[in-house]
């Protein structure tokens, strides 16, 4: 070991007595300084300007250090430029000058030469890590509640990557006496290891091997705060392989052995490395450490409990990918390992999850434009064209008759879908038409619960009197809310079962958790009323949504619980849609669901077109809580008829408005035309806001808590409003059904908001940091290096 240390010391002195080592340190420091200062300055500007941008500042540690333009993200992308310049002379300098022969003839062993020079590179890498550490310490002071655990694991990943690159560069320097060629070979080898993960992904065995060998993305988990043993072992294997190759390459130069013996040495080293790598990648052998404050890389405890309930029985996941479907790329063989990584958080707690993929082609039932896009072509011709696009042969895909013989996917519109199997039970897991696409923790955990035959809440929707339909995508209906497979927040994807019930011919099912009566357009028959009354008196949970102008359809039933939809129409000051109410979520409603609480904290509103106010009696025996209210000062209840064609703007005569109240003020800074202007008129019986439009009622019936929600607007959960951008309607709809259904579904998988939301430095202080990090410190290093090199040259 002393010999190794002496060789390392000598190599370091040689390195620092040359300009290249100092040049790289100075350039590296400047690069880190520019990236760090640039990131925090951008955030500080947003923070000091305030407004809506400052409201969404979060996860600042990731923004400053880990994003594509963050310090680690940028430095690691360019790290391959530094290491080859350092390693290119490690051995090639000795072989080129002939000093390697002196080393061969000395009592020093070859492995001591290799390990000593590698130890010198490890020490130099520590210097680079120390430079990054300067900015990490700055970040800890400059970011309030910085994710220190994540930064420490990032440092670990950065150092391991440096060591792996150094081992590669050391081996390349043994192959040639020319330093430039050694550097070029190092570039090439790093490039090969970076891109090999995308090669031969359609061959099952080979893709496992190439994916393991790929160095691309190996530090990603560590950058996010998650350390896994298989990632650490990977870097150790790469170091072992290239140091082993280096030892045997030097031995080849001093020993006369048959080529078969020499080849077997390399094969043995490779086999040992791959075997260790394979064993370390077996799910049951992988260890994990989540260094983040809120364990954001770990599935939540409730989901861990659900996986534990699955026991030791294997879980099979079969993904069906339709070649002509828009989401086929998820099932493309090239995406196999990417899909596998999506299941890593679950395999951490259940290591016998088996995943397979089935590729086929069939009509894309959810894409009516398929044949218009390919005019004159039949399904097979379209599929063949798509197969050529993916560089595949159509014969490798199941035909429509073949896939239908195995499984009929037409009820799922032949979209990309996953079928889960466990103990003979089956459940569907879908992808969704949103930005995230892949199912989240809530949807996956819900599918697991379906496998366990858990008792899921069932919601029945009354139909038969022109109520809102659950199987229709018309704007006024409720398909998105209830059973749209492609909508993430549809009840069927969140742990509910839904059905329709015609009260004229059917009894109310006894196994339902919630009954919904939404905006009947005709008066209910007496038999239906009796059934509803009995349901209420027996303590059933209920949602009743009415509409202004049709009070006679719902008020007789609401009288039973002491609630009434009031006459008139709710109006909110607006330049274009006075009848569009933006309901304020009450603190009580926010307790229903974490997502709704977050929406309320972000001042999001629930949009309600044509809503009625609610009144209730305190002697009804229910505990009543408002859930939505109109905004004060800019809303009122209008008693005169409303004509949307004639009255396009609304205004309350008030000179005192808060920022929230003036967000939709009509034509600010301009004089308003009186024609078509709706104004608050006490003489006409108008009532000033805030006015309650949605309430909850609770009472005890037969030792059971009865929960009822009454809404003065049935449109707030219709297909149109659930698609409205920037509204909190889908959070509100999910929350009220969670409350009505007992509070278990949707499953609670939310995490606390990130703590690192604020910088503790100002723009002026950052400008000073820029001078220090980009100019002063590099200048001091440059002066010190120059003095050292000049002194060395004189000696």
CSV table of C-alpha atoms in Angstrom, one decimal, residues 472-717:
chain,number,residue,atom,x,y,z
A,472,UNK,CA,-72.8,10.5,-22.8
A,473,UNK,CA,-70.1,12.9,-23.7
A,474,UNK,CA,-72.4,15.9,-24.3
A,475,UNK,CA,-71.4,19.0,-22.5
A,476,UNK,CA,-74.1,18.8,-19.8
A,477,UNK,CA,-73.6,15.1,-19.0
A,478,UNK,CA,-71.3,13.3,-16.6
A,479,UNK,CA,-69.3,10.7,-18.4
A,480,UNK,CA,-65.9,12.4,-17.6
A,481,UNK,CA,-66.9,12.4,-14.0
A,482,UNK,CA,-68.0,8.8,-13.8
A,483,UNK,CA,-66.6,6.3,-16.3
A,484,UNK,CA,-64.4,7.9,-19.0
A,485,UNK,CA,-61.4,5.5,-19.1
A,486,UNK,CA,-59.1,8.2,-20.5
A,487,UNK,CA,-59.8,10.7,-17.8
A,488,UNK,CA,-57.5,10.3,-14.8
A,489,UNK,CA,-60.0,11.7,-12.3
A,490,UNK,CA,-63.0,9.7,-13.5
A,491,UNK,CA,-64.6,7.9,-10.6
A,492,UNK,CA,-63.9,4.4,-12.1
A,493,UNK,CA,-60.1,5.3,-12.1
A,494,UNK,CA,-60.2,6.5,-8.6
A,495,UNK,CA,-61.7,3.5,-6.8
A,496,UNK,CA,-65.4,3.8,-7.4
A,497,UNK,CA,-68.0,1.7,-9.3
A,498,UNK,CA,-70.8,3.5,-11.0
A,499,UNK,CA,-74.2,2.6,-12.4
A,500,UNK,CA,-77.5,4.1,-13.5
A,501,UNK,CA,-80.8,3.4,-11.8
A,502,UNK,CA,-84.3,4.2,-13.2
A,503,UNK,CA,-86.5,4.7,-10.2
A,504,UNK,CA,-89.8,4.3,-12.1
A,505,UNK,CA,-88.9,0.6,-12.8
A,506,UNK,CA,-86.1,-0.2,-10.3
A,507,UNK,CA,-85.5,0.0,-6.6
A,508,UNK,CA,-82.6,1.8,-5.2
A,509,UNK,CA,-79.7,-0.7,-4.9
A,510,UNK,CA,-79.0,-1.6,-1.3
A,511,UNK,CA,-75.2,-2.0,-1.9
A,512,UNK,CA,-74.6,1.6,-3.0
A,513,UNK,CA,-72.6,4.1,-1.1
A,514,UNK,CA,-74.0,7.3,-2.7
A,515,UNK,CA,-77.1,8.1,-4.8
A,516,UNK,CA,-77.0,11.1,-7.2
A,517,UNK,CA,-80.0,13.0,-8.5
A,518,UNK,CA,-78.7,15.6,-11.0
A,519,UNK,CA,-81.0,18.1,-12.6
A,520,UNK,CA,-84.2,16.3,-13.5
A,521,UNK,CA,-86.0,18.3,-16.3
A,522,UNK,CA,-89.4,16.8,-15.6
A,523,UNK,CA,-91.2,16.3,-12.4
A,524,UNK,CA,-90.5,13.0,-10.7
A,525,UNK,CA,-93.2,10.4,-10.6
A,526,UNK,CA,-94.8,9.8,-7.2
A,527,UNK,CA,-93.2,6.3,-7.0
A,528,UNK,CA,-89.8,7.8,-7.6
A,529,UNK,CA,-90.3,10.4,-4.9
A,530,UNK,CA,-91.4,7.8,-2.4
A,531,UNK,CA,-88.3,5.7,-3.1
A,532,UNK,CA,-86.0,8.8,-2.7
A,533,UNK,CA,-87.8,9.9,0.5
A,534,UNK,CA,-87.4,6.4,2.0
A,535,UNK,CA,-83.7,6.4,1.0
A,536,UNK,CA,-83.2,9.7,2.8
A,537,UNK,CA,-85.1,8.6,5.9
A,538,UNK,CA,-83.1,5.4,6.1
A,539,UNK,CA,-79.8,7.4,6.2
A,540,UNK,CA,-78.5,7.0,2.7
A,541,UNK,CA,-75.8,9.3,1.4
A,542,UNK,CA,-77.0,11.6,-1.4
A,543,UNK,CA,-75.9,14.2,-3.8
A,544,UNK,CA,-78.7,16.5,-5.2
A,545,UNK,CA,-77.8,19.0,-7.9
A,546,UNK,CA,-80.4,21.4,-9.1
A,547,UNK,CA,-80.6,24.3,-11.6
A,548,UNK,CA,-82.2,27.8,-11.4
A,549,UNK,CA,-85.4,27.8,-13.3
A,550,UNK,CA,-86.2,24.2,-12.4
A,551,UNK,CA,-86.8,24.5,-8.7
A,552,UNK,CA,-90.1,22.7,-8.8
A,553,UNK,CA,-88.2,19.5,-9.8
A,554,UNK,CA,-85.9,19.4,-6.7
A,555,UNK,CA,-87.3,21.6,-4.0
A,556,UNK,CA,-90.2,19.3,-2.9
A,557,UNK,CA,-87.5,16.6,-2.3
A,558,UNK,CA,-85.1,19.0,-0.6
A,559,UNK,CA,-87.9,20.1,1.7
A,560,UNK,CA,-87.5,16.7,3.5
A,561,UNK,CA,-84.0,17.8,4.6
A,562,UNK,CA,-84.8,21.5,5.3
A,563,UNK,CA,-83.0,22.9,2.2
A,564,UNK,CA,-84.3,24.9,-0.7
A,565,UNK,CA,-82.9,26.3,-3.9
A,566,UNK,CA,-83.7,30.0,-3.8
A,567,UNK,CA,-85.3,32.0,-6.6
A,568,UNK,CA,-83.2,34.1,-8.9
A,569,UNK,CA,-79.8,33.6,-10.5
A,570,UNK,CA,-76.3,34.2,-9.1
A,571,UNK,CA,-74.4,36.9,-10.9
A,572,UNK,CA,-70.7,37.8,-10.7
A,573,UNK,CA,-69.2,41.0,-12.1
A,574,UNK,CA,-67.8,40.1,-15.5
A,575,UNK,CA,-67.1,41.6,-18.9
A,576,UNK,CA,-68.5,38.6,-20.8
A,577,UNK,CA,-70.2,36.0,-18.6
A,578,UNK,CA,-72.1,37.5,-15.7
A,579,UNK,CA,-73.8,34.1,-15.1
A,580,UNK,CA,-70.5,32.3,-14.6
A,581,UNK,CA,-69.9,32.1,-10.9
A,582,UNK,CA,-66.4,31.4,-9.6
A,583,UNK,CA,-67.1,29.7,-6.3
A,584,UNK,CA,-64.7,30.1,-3.4
A,585,UNK,CA,-63.8,26.9,-1.7
A,586,UNK,CA,-64.5,27.0,2.1
A,587,UNK,CA,-62.0,25.8,4.7
A,588,UNK,CA,-64.4,23.0,5.6
A,589,UNK,CA,-64.6,21.7,2.0
A,590,UNK,CA,-60.8,21.8,1.8
A,591,UNK,CA,-60.6,19.2,4.5
A,592,UNK,CA,-62.3,16.6,2.2
A,593,UNK,CA,-59.2,15.9,0.1
A,594,UNK,CA,-55.5,17.1,0.0
A,595,UNK,CA,-55.8,18.0,-3.7
A,596,UNK,CA,-58.7,20.3,-3.0
A,597,UNK,CA,-56.9,21.8,-0.1
A,598,UNK,CA,-54.0,22.6,-2.3
A,599,UNK,CA,-56.3,24.1,-5.0
A,600,UNK,CA,-57.9,26.3,-2.3
A,601,UNK,CA,-54.5,27.4,-1.0
A,602,UNK,CA,-53.6,28.4,-4.6
A,603,UNK,CA,-56.8,30.5,-4.8
A,604,UNK,CA,-58.3,28.3,-7.5
A,605,UNK,CA,-62.1,28.6,-8.1
A,606,UNK,CA,-64.9,26.3,-8.9
A,607,UNK,CA,-66.7,27.5,-12.0
A,608,UNK,CA,-70.5,27.3,-12.0
A,609,UNK,CA,-72.6,28.5,-15.0
A,610,UNK,CA,-76.2,29.4,-14.1
A,611,UNK,CA,-76.2,28.7,-10.4
A,612,UNK,CA,-78.9,29.2,-7.7
A,613,UNK,CA,-78.3,30.1,-4.1
A,614,UNK,CA,-79.3,27.8,-1.2
A,615,UNK,CA,-81.2,28.4,2.0
A,616,UNK,CA,-81.7,26.0,4.9
A,617,UNK,CA,-83.3,25.5,8.2
A,618,UNK,CA,-81.4,25.1,11.4
A,619,UNK,CA,-84.2,23.0,12.8
A,620,UNK,CA,-83.8,20.2,10.2
A,621,UNK,CA,-81.7,18.0,12.5
A,622,UNK,CA,-78.7,18.2,10.2
A,623,UNK,CA,-75.4,19.9,10.8
A,624,UNK,CA,-74.9,22.2,7.8
A,625,UNK,CA,-71.6,23.4,6.4
A,626,UNK,CA,-71.2,25.7,3.3
A,627,UNK,CA,-68.8,24.2,0.7
A,628,UNK,CA,-68.8,26.9,-2.0
A,629,UNK,CA,-69.6,30.6,-1.7
A,630,UNK,CA,-69.7,33.4,-4.2
A,631,UNK,CA,-67.0,36.1,-3.9
A,632,UNK,CA,-68.1,39.0,-1.7
A,633,UNK,CA,-68.7,42.5,-3.1
A,634,UNK,CA,-68.7,41.4,-6.8
A,635,UNK,CA,-71.5,38.9,-6.7
A,636,UNK,CA,-75.2,39.0,-5.9
A,637,UNK,CA,-78.4,37.2,-6.5
A,638,UNK,CA,-80.4,38.7,-9.3
A,639,UNK,CA,-84.2,38.4,-9.1
A,640,UNK,CA,-85.2,39.8,-12.5
A,641,UNK,CA,-85.0,37.5,-15.5
A,642,UNK,CA,-81.6,37.2,-17.2
A,643,UNK,CA,-81.2,37.3,-20.9
A,644,UNK,CA,-77.6,36.4,-22.0
A,645,UNK,CA,-78.1,37.9,-25.5
A,646,UNK,CA,-79.0,41.4,-24.1
A,647,UNK,CA,-76.9,41.5,-21.0
A,648,UNK,CA,-73.3,40.8,-21.6
A,649,UNK,CA,-71.5,42.6,-18.7
A,650,UNK,CA,-72.2,43.0,-15.0
A,651,UNK,CA,-71.0,45.6,-12.5
A,652,UNK,CA,-71.5,46.4,-8.9
A,653,UNK,CA,-71.2,50.1,-8.0
A,654,UNK,CA,-68.3,49.9,-5.6
A,655,UNK,CA,-65.1,51.8,-5.4
A,656,UNK,CA,-63.5,49.5,-2.8
A,657,UNK,CA,-62.4,46.2,-4.4
A,658,UNK,CA,-59.7,43.9,-3.4
A,659,UNK,CA,-57.2,42.4,-5.9
A,660,UNK,CA,-59.2,39.1,-5.9
A,661,UNK,CA,-62.5,41.0,-6.5
A,662,UNK,CA,-61.1,43.0,-9.5
A,663,UNK,CA,-59.6,40.0,-11.3
A,664,UNK,CA,-62.5,40.0,-13.8
A,665,UNK,CA,-63.5,43.6,-13.7
A,666,UNK,CA,-65.2,44.6,-17.0
A,667,UNK,CA,-63.2,46.9,-19.2
A,668,UNK,CA,-60.9,48.5,-16.7
A,669,UNK,CA,-59.9,52.1,-17.4
A,670,UNK,CA,-62.7,52.6,-19.9
A,671,UNK,CA,-66.1,54.1,-19.6
A,672,UNK,CA,-68.8,51.5,-19.7
A,673,UNK,CA,-71.8,51.6,-22.0
A,674,UNK,CA,-75.0,51.3,-20.0
A,675,UNK,CA,-76.7,49.2,-22.7
A,676,UNK,CA,-76.5,45.6,-21.8
A,677,UNK,CA,-75.1,46.3,-18.3
A,678,UNK,CA,-76.3,44.3,-15.4
A,679,UNK,CA,-76.2,46.2,-12.1
A,680,UNK,CA,-77.0,45.3,-8.5
A,681,UNK,CA,-80.5,46.5,-7.8
A,682,UNK,CA,-81.9,46.3,-4.2
A,683,UNK,CA,-85.2,47.7,-5.4
A,684,UNK,CA,-85.7,44.6,-7.6
A,685,UNK,CA,-85.0,42.3,-4.6
A,686,UNK,CA,-81.3,41.6,-5.5
A,687,UNK,CA,-79.3,40.2,-2.6
A,688,UNK,CA,-75.6,41.0,-2.1
A,689,UNK,CA,-73.0,38.3,-1.9
A,690,UNK,CA,-71.4,36.2,-0.6
A,691,UNK,CA,-74.1,33.6,-1.3
A,692,UNK,CA,-73.7,29.9,-0.6
A,693,UNK,CA,-74.2,27.7,-3.6
A,694,UNK,CA,-73.1,24.2,-2.3
A,695,UNK,CA,-73.6,22.8,1.2
A,696,UNK,CA,-73.0,19.6,3.1
A,697,UNK,CA,-75.4,18.1,5.6
A,698,UNK,CA,-74.6,15.5,8.3
A,699,UNK,CA,-76.7,13.7,10.9
A,700,UNK,CA,-76.9,10.4,12.7
A,701,UNK,CA,-79.4,7.8,11.5
A,702,UNK,CA,-79.5,4.3,13.0
A,703,UNK,CA,-76.1,4.8,14.5
A,704,UNK,CA,-74.7,5.7,11.1
A,705,UNK,CA,-73.5,9.1,9.9
A,706,UNK,CA,-75.6,10.2,6.9
A,707,UNK,CA,-73.9,12.6,4.5
A,708,UNK,CA,-75.7,14.7,1.9
A,709,UNK,CA,-74.5,17.4,-0.5
A,710,UNK,CA,-76.8,19.9,-2.2
A,711,UNK,CA,-75.6,22.0,-5.1
A,712,UNK,CA,-77.4,24.9,-6.7
A,713,UNK,CA,-75.7,24.1,-10.0
A,714,UNK,CA,-75.6,20.7,-11.8
A,715,UNK,CA,-73.1,22.0,-14.4
A,716,UNK,CA,-70.1,22.3,-12.0
A,717,UNK,CA,-69.3,18.6,-12.5
